CSV table of C-alpha atoms in Angstrom, one decimal:
chain,number,residue,atom,x,y,z
A,1,MET,CA,105.8,-57.8,94.7
A,2,PHE,CA,106.9,-60.2,97.4
A,3,ASN,CA,109.3,-59.5,100.2
A,4,ASN,CA,111.6,-62.3,101.3
A,5,ASN,CA,109.2,-63.7,103.8
A,6,ASP,CA,106.5,-63.9,101.1
A,7,GLU,CA,108.9,-66.0,98.9
A,8,SER,CA,109.4,-68.6,101.7
A,9,SER,CA,105.6,-69.2,101.9
A,10,LEU,CA,105.1,-69.8,98.2
A,11,SER,CA,104.7,-73.6,98.2
A,12,SER,CA,102.8,-73.8,101.5
A,13,ASP,CA,100.1,-71.2,100.5
A,14,PHE,CA,99.7,-72.0,96.8
A,15,GLN,CA,100.4,-75.7,96.5
A,16,LYS,CA,97.8,-76.4,99.2
A,17,HIS,CA,95.2,-74.6,97.1
A,18,LEU,CA,93.0,-77.5,95.9
A,19,THR,CA,89.4,-77.1,94.9
A,20,PRO,CA,87.3,-78.6,97.6
A,21,GLN,CA,84.1,-80.6,96.8
A,22,GLY,CA,81.4,-78.1,95.7
A,23,ALA,CA,83.7,-75.1,95.4
A,24,PRO,CA,83.6,-73.2,92.1
A,25,LYS,CA,86.1,-73.9,89.4
A,26,ILE,CA,88.5,-71.0,88.9
A,27,TRP,CA,89.6,-70.0,85.4
A,28,ALA,CA,92.3,-67.3,85.0
A,29,ILE,CA,92.7,-65.5,81.7
A,30,GLY,CA,96.1,-64.0,81.2
A,31,GLY,CA,98.5,-63.0,78.5
A,32,GLY,CA,101.8,-61.3,77.8
A,33,LYS,CA,100.7,-57.7,77.3
A,34,GLY,CA,97.7,-55.4,77.3
A,35,GLY,CA,95.3,-55.1,74.4
A,36,VAL,CA,95.2,-58.8,73.4
A,37,GLY,CA,91.6,-59.2,74.4
A,38,LYS,CA,91.7,-60.7,77.9
A,39,SER,CA,88.6,-58.8,79.1
A,40,LEU,CA,86.8,-59.7,75.9
A,41,VAL,CA,87.6,-63.4,76.4
A,42,THR,CA,86.8,-63.3,80.1
A,43,ALA,CA,83.4,-61.5,79.6
A,44,ASN,CA,82.2,-63.8,76.8
A,45,LEU,CA,83.4,-67.1,78.3
A,46,ALA,CA,81.5,-66.0,81.4
A,47,ILE,CA,78.4,-65.2,79.3
A,48,CYS,CA,78.6,-68.6,77.6
A,49,LEU,CA,78.8,-70.4,81.0
A,50,ALA,CA,75.9,-68.3,82.4
A,51,LEU,CA,73.7,-69.1,79.3
A,52,MET,CA,74.4,-72.8,79.9
A,53,GLY,CA,72.8,-72.4,83.3
A,54,HIS,CA,76.0,-72.1,85.5
A,55,LYS,CA,76.3,-69.4,88.1
A,56,VAL,CA,79.4,-67.3,87.2
A,57,ALA,CA,81.4,-64.6,88.9
A,58,ALA,CA,83.7,-62.6,86.6
A,59,ILE,CA,86.4,-60.8,88.6
A,60,ASP,CA,88.5,-57.9,87.3
A,61,LEU,CA,92.0,-58.3,88.6
A,62,ASP,CA,93.5,-55.9,86.0
A,63,LEU,CA,94.6,-52.9,88.0
A,64,GLY,CA,95.5,-50.0,85.6
A,65,GLY,CA,93.1,-51.1,82.9
A,66,ALA,CA,90.0,-52.4,84.6
A,67,ASN,CA,87.4,-52.6,81.8
A,68,LEU,CA,85.7,-55.9,82.4
A,69,HIS,CA,82.5,-54.0,83.4
A,70,THR,CA,82.4,-52.3,80.0
A,71,CYS,CA,82.6,-55.7,78.2
A,72,LEU,CA,79.7,-56.9,80.3
A,73,GLY,CA,77.6,-53.8,79.8
A,74,VAL,CA,77.5,-52.6,83.3
A,75,PRO,CA,78.7,-49.3,85.0
A,76,ILE,CA,81.5,-49.5,87.5
A,77,PRO,CA,79.9,-51.0,90.6
A,78,ASP,CA,79.7,-48.9,93.8
A,79,LYS,CA,81.7,-51.5,95.7
A,80,THR,CA,84.9,-52.9,94.2
A,81,LEU,CA,87.9,-55.1,95.2
A,82,SER,CA,89.3,-52.0,96.9
A,83,ASP,CA,86.6,-52.3,99.5
A,84,TYR,CA,87.6,-55.8,100.4
A,85,LEU,CA,91.3,-55.0,100.4
A,86,SER,CA,90.7,-52.0,102.7
A,87,LYS,CA,88.5,-54.2,104.9
A,88,LYS,CA,85.3,-52.1,104.3
A,89,VAL,CA,83.6,-55.4,103.5
A,90,ARG,CA,84.5,-58.8,105.0
A,91,THR,CA,83.8,-61.1,102.1
A,92,LEU,CA,83.9,-61.1,98.3
A,93,THR,CA,80.4,-62.3,98.3
A,94,GLU,CA,79.3,-58.8,99.4
A,95,LEU,CA,80.9,-57.4,96.2
A,96,LEU,CA,78.9,-59.6,93.8
A,97,THR,CA,77.1,-57.3,91.4
A,98,PRO,CA,74.4,-58.7,89.1
A,99,THR,CA,74.6,-58.0,85.4
A,100,ALA,CA,71.8,-58.0,82.8
A,101,ILE,CA,72.5,-61.6,82.1
A,102,ASN,CA,70.9,-64.2,84.4
A,103,ASN,CA,73.4,-66.1,86.6
A,104,LEU,CA,76.2,-63.7,85.8
A,105,PHE,CA,77.8,-61.5,88.4
A,106,ILE,CA,80.8,-59.2,88.3
A,107,ILE,CA,83.3,-58.1,91.0
A,108,SER,CA,85.0,-54.9,89.7
A,109,GLY,CA,88.7,-54.3,89.9
A,110,ALA,CA,90.5,-52.3,92.6
A,111,GLN,CA,90.1,-48.6,91.9
A,112,ASP,CA,93.3,-47.3,93.6
A,113,ASP,CA,97.0,-47.7,93.5
A,114,LEU,CA,97.1,-49.8,96.6
A,115,GLY,CA,95.1,-52.6,95.0
A,116,ILE,CA,96.2,-55.8,93.2
A,117,ALA,CA,99.6,-54.5,92.3
A,118,ASN,CA,100.8,-54.4,95.9
A,119,LEU,CA,99.2,-57.6,97.2
A,120,LYS,CA,101.1,-59.5,99.8
A,121,GLN,CA,101.3,-63.3,99.8
A,122,MET,CA,98.9,-63.5,102.7
A,123,HIS,CA,96.3,-61.3,100.9
A,124,LYS,CA,96.6,-63.5,97.8
A,125,ALA,CA,96.0,-66.6,99.8
A,126,LYS,CA,93.0,-65.0,101.4
A,127,LEU,CA,91.6,-64.0,98.0
A,128,LEU,CA,92.0,-67.5,96.7
A,129,ASN,CA,90.1,-68.8,99.7
A,130,GLN,CA,87.4,-66.2,99.1
A,131,PHE,CA,87.2,-67.2,95.4
A,132,SER,CA,86.5,-70.8,96.6
A,133,GLU,CA,83.8,-69.6,98.9
A,134,LEU,CA,81.8,-67.6,96.4
A,135,PRO,CA,78.2,-69.1,95.9
A,136,VAL,CA,78.8,-69.8,92.2
A,137,ASP,CA,79.9,-72.6,89.9
A,138,TYR,CA,82.7,-70.8,88.1
A,139,VAL,CA,85.0,-67.9,89.0
A,140,LEU,CA,86.7,-66.2,86.0
A,141,LEU,CA,89.7,-64.0,86.7
A,142,ASP,CA,90.5,-61.2,84.2
A,143,LEU,CA,94.2,-60.9,85.0
A,144,GLY,CA,96.4,-57.8,84.5
A,145,ALA,CA,98.9,-57.5,81.7
A,146,GLY,CA,102.5,-58.5,82.1
A,147,THR,CA,104.3,-61.0,84.2
A,148,THR,CA,104.3,-59.7,87.8
A,149,PHE,CA,104.3,-62.3,90.6
A,150,ASN,CA,100.7,-61.4,91.4
A,151,THR,CA,99.5,-62.1,87.9
A,152,ILE,CA,101.5,-65.3,87.5
A,153,ASP,CA,100.5,-66.7,90.9
A,154,PHE,CA,96.8,-66.3,90.3
A,155,PHE,CA,97.3,-68.0,86.9
A,156,ILE,CA,99.1,-71.0,88.4
A,157,ALA,CA,96.7,-71.3,91.3
A,158,ALA,CA,93.6,-71.4,89.1
A,159,ASP,CA,92.1,-74.7,88.0
A,160,GLN,CA,92.5,-73.6,84.4
A,161,GLY,CA,94.8,-71.0,83.0
A,162,ILE,CA,94.0,-69.5,79.6
A,163,ILE,CA,96.5,-67.5,77.6
A,164,THR,CA,95.1,-65.0,75.0
A,165,THR,CA,97.4,-63.7,72.3
A,166,LEU,CA,97.2,-61.9,68.9
A,167,PRO,CA,98.8,-63.3,65.7
A,168,GLU,CA,101.5,-60.7,65.7
A,169,PRO,CA,105.2,-61.2,66.4
A,170,THR,CA,105.4,-58.9,69.5
A,171,SER,CA,102.3,-60.5,71.0
A,172,ILE,CA,103.5,-64.0,70.4
A,173,GLU,CA,106.9,-63.1,71.9
A,174,ASN,CA,105.2,-61.7,75.0
A,175,SER,CA,103.1,-64.9,75.3
A,176,TYR,CA,106.3,-67.0,75.3
A,177,ARG,CA,107.7,-64.7,77.9
A,178,PHE,CA,104.5,-65.2,79.9
A,179,ILE,CA,104.8,-69.0,79.6
A,180,LYS,CA,108.5,-68.9,80.5
A,181,THR,CA,107.7,-66.9,83.7
A,182,VAL,CA,104.9,-69.3,84.6
A,183,TYR,CA,107.3,-72.2,84.1
A,184,HIS,CA,110.1,-70.7,86.3
A,185,ARG,CA,107.6,-69.7,89.0
A,186,LYS,CA,106.2,-73.2,89.0
A,187,LEU,CA,109.8,-74.6,89.2
A,188,LYS,CA,110.5,-72.3,92.2
A,189,MET,CA,107.4,-73.6,93.9
A,190,ALA,CA,108.4,-77.2,93.1
A,191,GLU,CA,111.9,-76.6,94.5
A,192,GLU,CA,110.5,-75.6,97.8
A,193,LEU,CA,107.7,-78.2,97.8
A,194,LEU,CA,110.1,-81.1,97.0
A,195,GLU,CA,113.2,-79.5,98.8
A,196,ILE,CA,115.3,-80.0,95.7
A,197,GLY,CA,117.0,-76.6,95.4
A,198,PRO,CA,120.5,-78.0,95.7
A,199,LEU,CA,119.7,-80.8,93.2
A,200,ILE,CA,118.6,-78.2,90.6
A,201,ASP,CA,121.7,-76.1,91.3
A,202,GLN,CA,123.8,-79.2,90.7
A,203,ALA,CA,122.0,-79.9,87.4
A,204,MET,CA,122.4,-76.4,86.2
A,205,ASN,CA,126.1,-76.4,87.0
A,206,ALA,CA,126.7,-79.7,85.3
A,207,LYS,CA,125.8,-80.7,81.8
A,208,LEU,CA,123.5,-77.8,80.7
A,209,SER,CA,125.0,-75.8,77.9
A,210,GLN,CA,124.0,-72.4,76.7
A,211,ASN,CA,121.6,-73.9,74.2
A,212,SER,CA,119.9,-76.1,76.7
A,213,THR,CA,116.1,-75.8,77.1
A,214,PRO,CA,114.2,-75.7,80.4
A,215,ALA,CA,113.0,-79.2,79.6
A,216,ASP,CA,116.7,-80.3,79.6
A,217,LEU,CA,117.0,-79.2,83.2
A,218,ILE,CA,114.4,-81.6,84.3
A,219,ASN,CA,116.0,-84.4,82.3
A,220,ARG,CA,119.3,-83.7,84.0
A,221,VAL,CA,117.7,-83.8,87.5
A,222,ALA,CA,116.1,-87.1,86.5
A,223,GLU,CA,119.6,-88.5,85.6
A,224,ILE,CA,121.0,-87.4,89.0
A,225,ASN,CA,118.0,-88.7,91.0
A,226,PRO,CA,115.2,-90.5,89.0
A,227,THR,CA,112.7,-90.4,91.8
A,228,VAL,CA,113.0,-86.7,92.4
A,229,GLY,CA,113.1,-86.1,88.6
A,230,ALA,CA,109.8,-88.0,88.2
A,231,LYS,CA,108.2,-85.8,90.9
A,232,LEU,CA,109.5,-82.6,89.4
A,233,ARG,CA,108.3,-83.6,86.0
A,234,ALA,CA,104.9,-84.4,87.4
A,235,GLU,CA,104.7,-80.9,89.0
A,236,ILE,CA,105.6,-79.2,85.7
A,237,GLN,CA,103.2,-81.4,83.8
A,238,ARG,CA,100.4,-80.0,85.9
A,239,LEU,CA,100.9,-76.9,83.9
A,240,GLN,CA,98.5,-77.4,81.0
A,241,PRO,CA,97.6,-73.8,80.0
A,242,LYS,CA,95.0,-73.2,77.3
A,243,LEU,CA,95.7,-71.0,74.3
A,244,ILE,CA,93.3,-68.7,72.4
A,245,ILE,CA,94.4,-66.7,69.3
A,246,ASN,CA,92.4,-63.5,69.0
A,247,GLN,CA,91.7,-61.4,65.8
A,248,VAL,CA,92.7,-64.0,63.2
A,249,ARG,CA,92.2,-63.1,59.6
A,250,THR,CA,93.9,-65.9,57.7
A,251,GLN,CA,94.6,-69.6,57.9
A,252,SER,CA,98.3,-68.8,58.8
A,253,ASP,CA,97.0,-66.8,61.7
A,254,ILE,CA,95.0,-69.9,62.9
A,255,ASP,CA,98.1,-72.1,62.4
A,256,ILE,CA,100.2,-70.0,64.8
A,257,GLY,CA,98.4,-71.7,67.7
A,258,PHE,CA,99.6,-75.2,66.5
A,259,SER,CA,103.2,-73.9,66.2
A,260,MET,CA,103.1,-72.4,69.7
A,261,LYS,CA,101.8,-75.8,71.0
A,262,LEU,CA,104.7,-77.6,69.4
A,263,ILE,CA,107.3,-75.1,70.6
A,264,SER,CA,106.0,-75.1,74.2
A,265,LYS,CA,106.2,-78.9,74.3
A,266,LYS,CA,109.7,-79.0,72.9
A,267,TYR,CA,111.2,-76.1,74.8
A,268,PHE,CA,109.4,-76.3,78.2
A,269,GLY,CA,108.0,-79.8,78.2
A,270,ILE,CA,104.6,-78.1,78.8
A,271,ASN,CA,101.4,-79.3,77.1
A,272,LEU,CA,99.9,-76.0,75.8
A,273,ASP,CA,96.3,-76.8,74.8
A,274,TYR,CA,95.2,-74.8,71.7
A,275,VAL,CA,91.5,-74.5,72.4
A,276,GLY,CA,90.5,-72.2,69.6
A,277,TYR,CA,90.6,-68.9,67.9
A,278,LEU,CA,88.5,-65.7,67.5
A,279,ASP,CA,87.9,-64.2,64.1
A,280,TYR,CA,88.7,-60.6,63.5
A,281,ASP,CA,85.3,-58.9,63.8
A,282,ALA,CA,84.4,-55.2,63.8
A,283,THR,CA,81.4,-55.9,66.1
A,284,VAL,CA,83.9,-56.1,69.0
A,285,TRP,CA,84.6,-52.4,69.1
A,286,GLN,CA,81.0,-51.6,68.2
A,287,SER,CA,79.8,-53.6,71.3
A,288,VAL,CA,82.4,-51.8,73.5
A,289,LYS,CA,81.3,-48.5,72.1
A,290,LYS,CA,77.7,-49.3,72.9
A,291,ARG,CA,78.7,-50.8,76.3
A,292,LYS,CA,76.8,-53.9,75.5
A,293,PRO,CA,77.9,-57.5,75.8
A,294,LEU,CA,79.2,-58.7,72.4
A,295,LEU,CA,77.4,-62.1,72.3
A,296,MET,CA,74.1,-60.5,73.3
A,297,GLU,CA,74.3,-57.4,71.1
A,298,PHE,CA,75.5,-59.2,68.0
A,299,PRO,CA,74.1,-62.8,68.1
A,300,ASN,CA,74.9,-63.4,64.4
A,301,SER,CA,78.6,-62.5,64.7
A,302,THR,CA,81.1,-65.2,63.7
A,303,LEU,CA,82.5,-64.8,67.2
A,304,VAL,CA,79.4,-66.5,68.6
A,305,ASN,CA,80.4,-69.7,66.9
A,306,ASN,CA,84.0,-69.2,67.9
A,307,PHE,CA,83.2,-68.8,71.6
A,308,ASP,CA,80.8,-71.8,71.4
A,309,ARG,CA,83.6,-74.0,70.1
A,310,ILE,CA,86.0,-72.7,72.7
A,311,ILE,CA,83.7,-73.2,75.7
A,312,HIS,CA,82.9,-76.8,74.5
A,313,ARG,CA,86.7,-77.5,74.4
A,314,LEU,CA,87.3,-75.9,77.8
A,315,LEU,CA,84.4,-78.0,79.3
A,316,ASN,CA,85.5,-81.2,77.4
A,317,ILE,CA,82.0,-81.4,75.7
A,318,ASN,CA,82.0,-83.1,72.3
């Protein structure tokens, strides 16, 4: 969590985080709760990119449930994020551990209670800089479950944020909670970046009723000050998270993604991009049990086509 000093540096540290020329693209995979398949998605998207010839670093930022190494079929590396956070190594590059797949490396999650959960804002900014300096084309972050500031800030700072959910009521509710937290966090950053805190307070104290949506707040700010409203709307519209529905069994499960896309637009004014779904497939637990990468162990699984479609959508390849 942040202390008060951390809060004040939100916009300066994170809004400046732009990907320089030649730096890797950062994808963050998050979701509302554990068990929705974030590590599965991270591992197999990383494998897809590596098989396409890209150099990829998959980084486990899930503290209590670090299992990305299992999905990639490697033992826990000797050096983990704990070694960087405790300054035993100077750079994240020293933590890159090869996997059995060419071009694909893993950085294992922190193995102690002082790891990711207690990161200060300064450490987060340093980690983001380190991500950008890794000698790879893509950095994929397997985020922890829930909506802590650490998880949300990495999600927002990434070039692409991907939400994974299950077609179950509790999982869907948690996904909306995740989106809501991302929205409010982004709004907080925009407040400080644009220095419009008083204007937002004015808008909230004016016309907004109990049934108002977050999108109504921005419309109200635009009524009070069109110029600032346009800037605020532009900041929020930068939020274009991707959505993957995992473990679908029926057409109605698939259609949940389209419903979530419509609701996110109406309620938050956010363009949630539904990039695809993953069929329910028993080969998932079989691959985990064998400690073998799913796509490599079961090349005839329906999930191979699922991931192929998703990676093409994420890379904007027709």
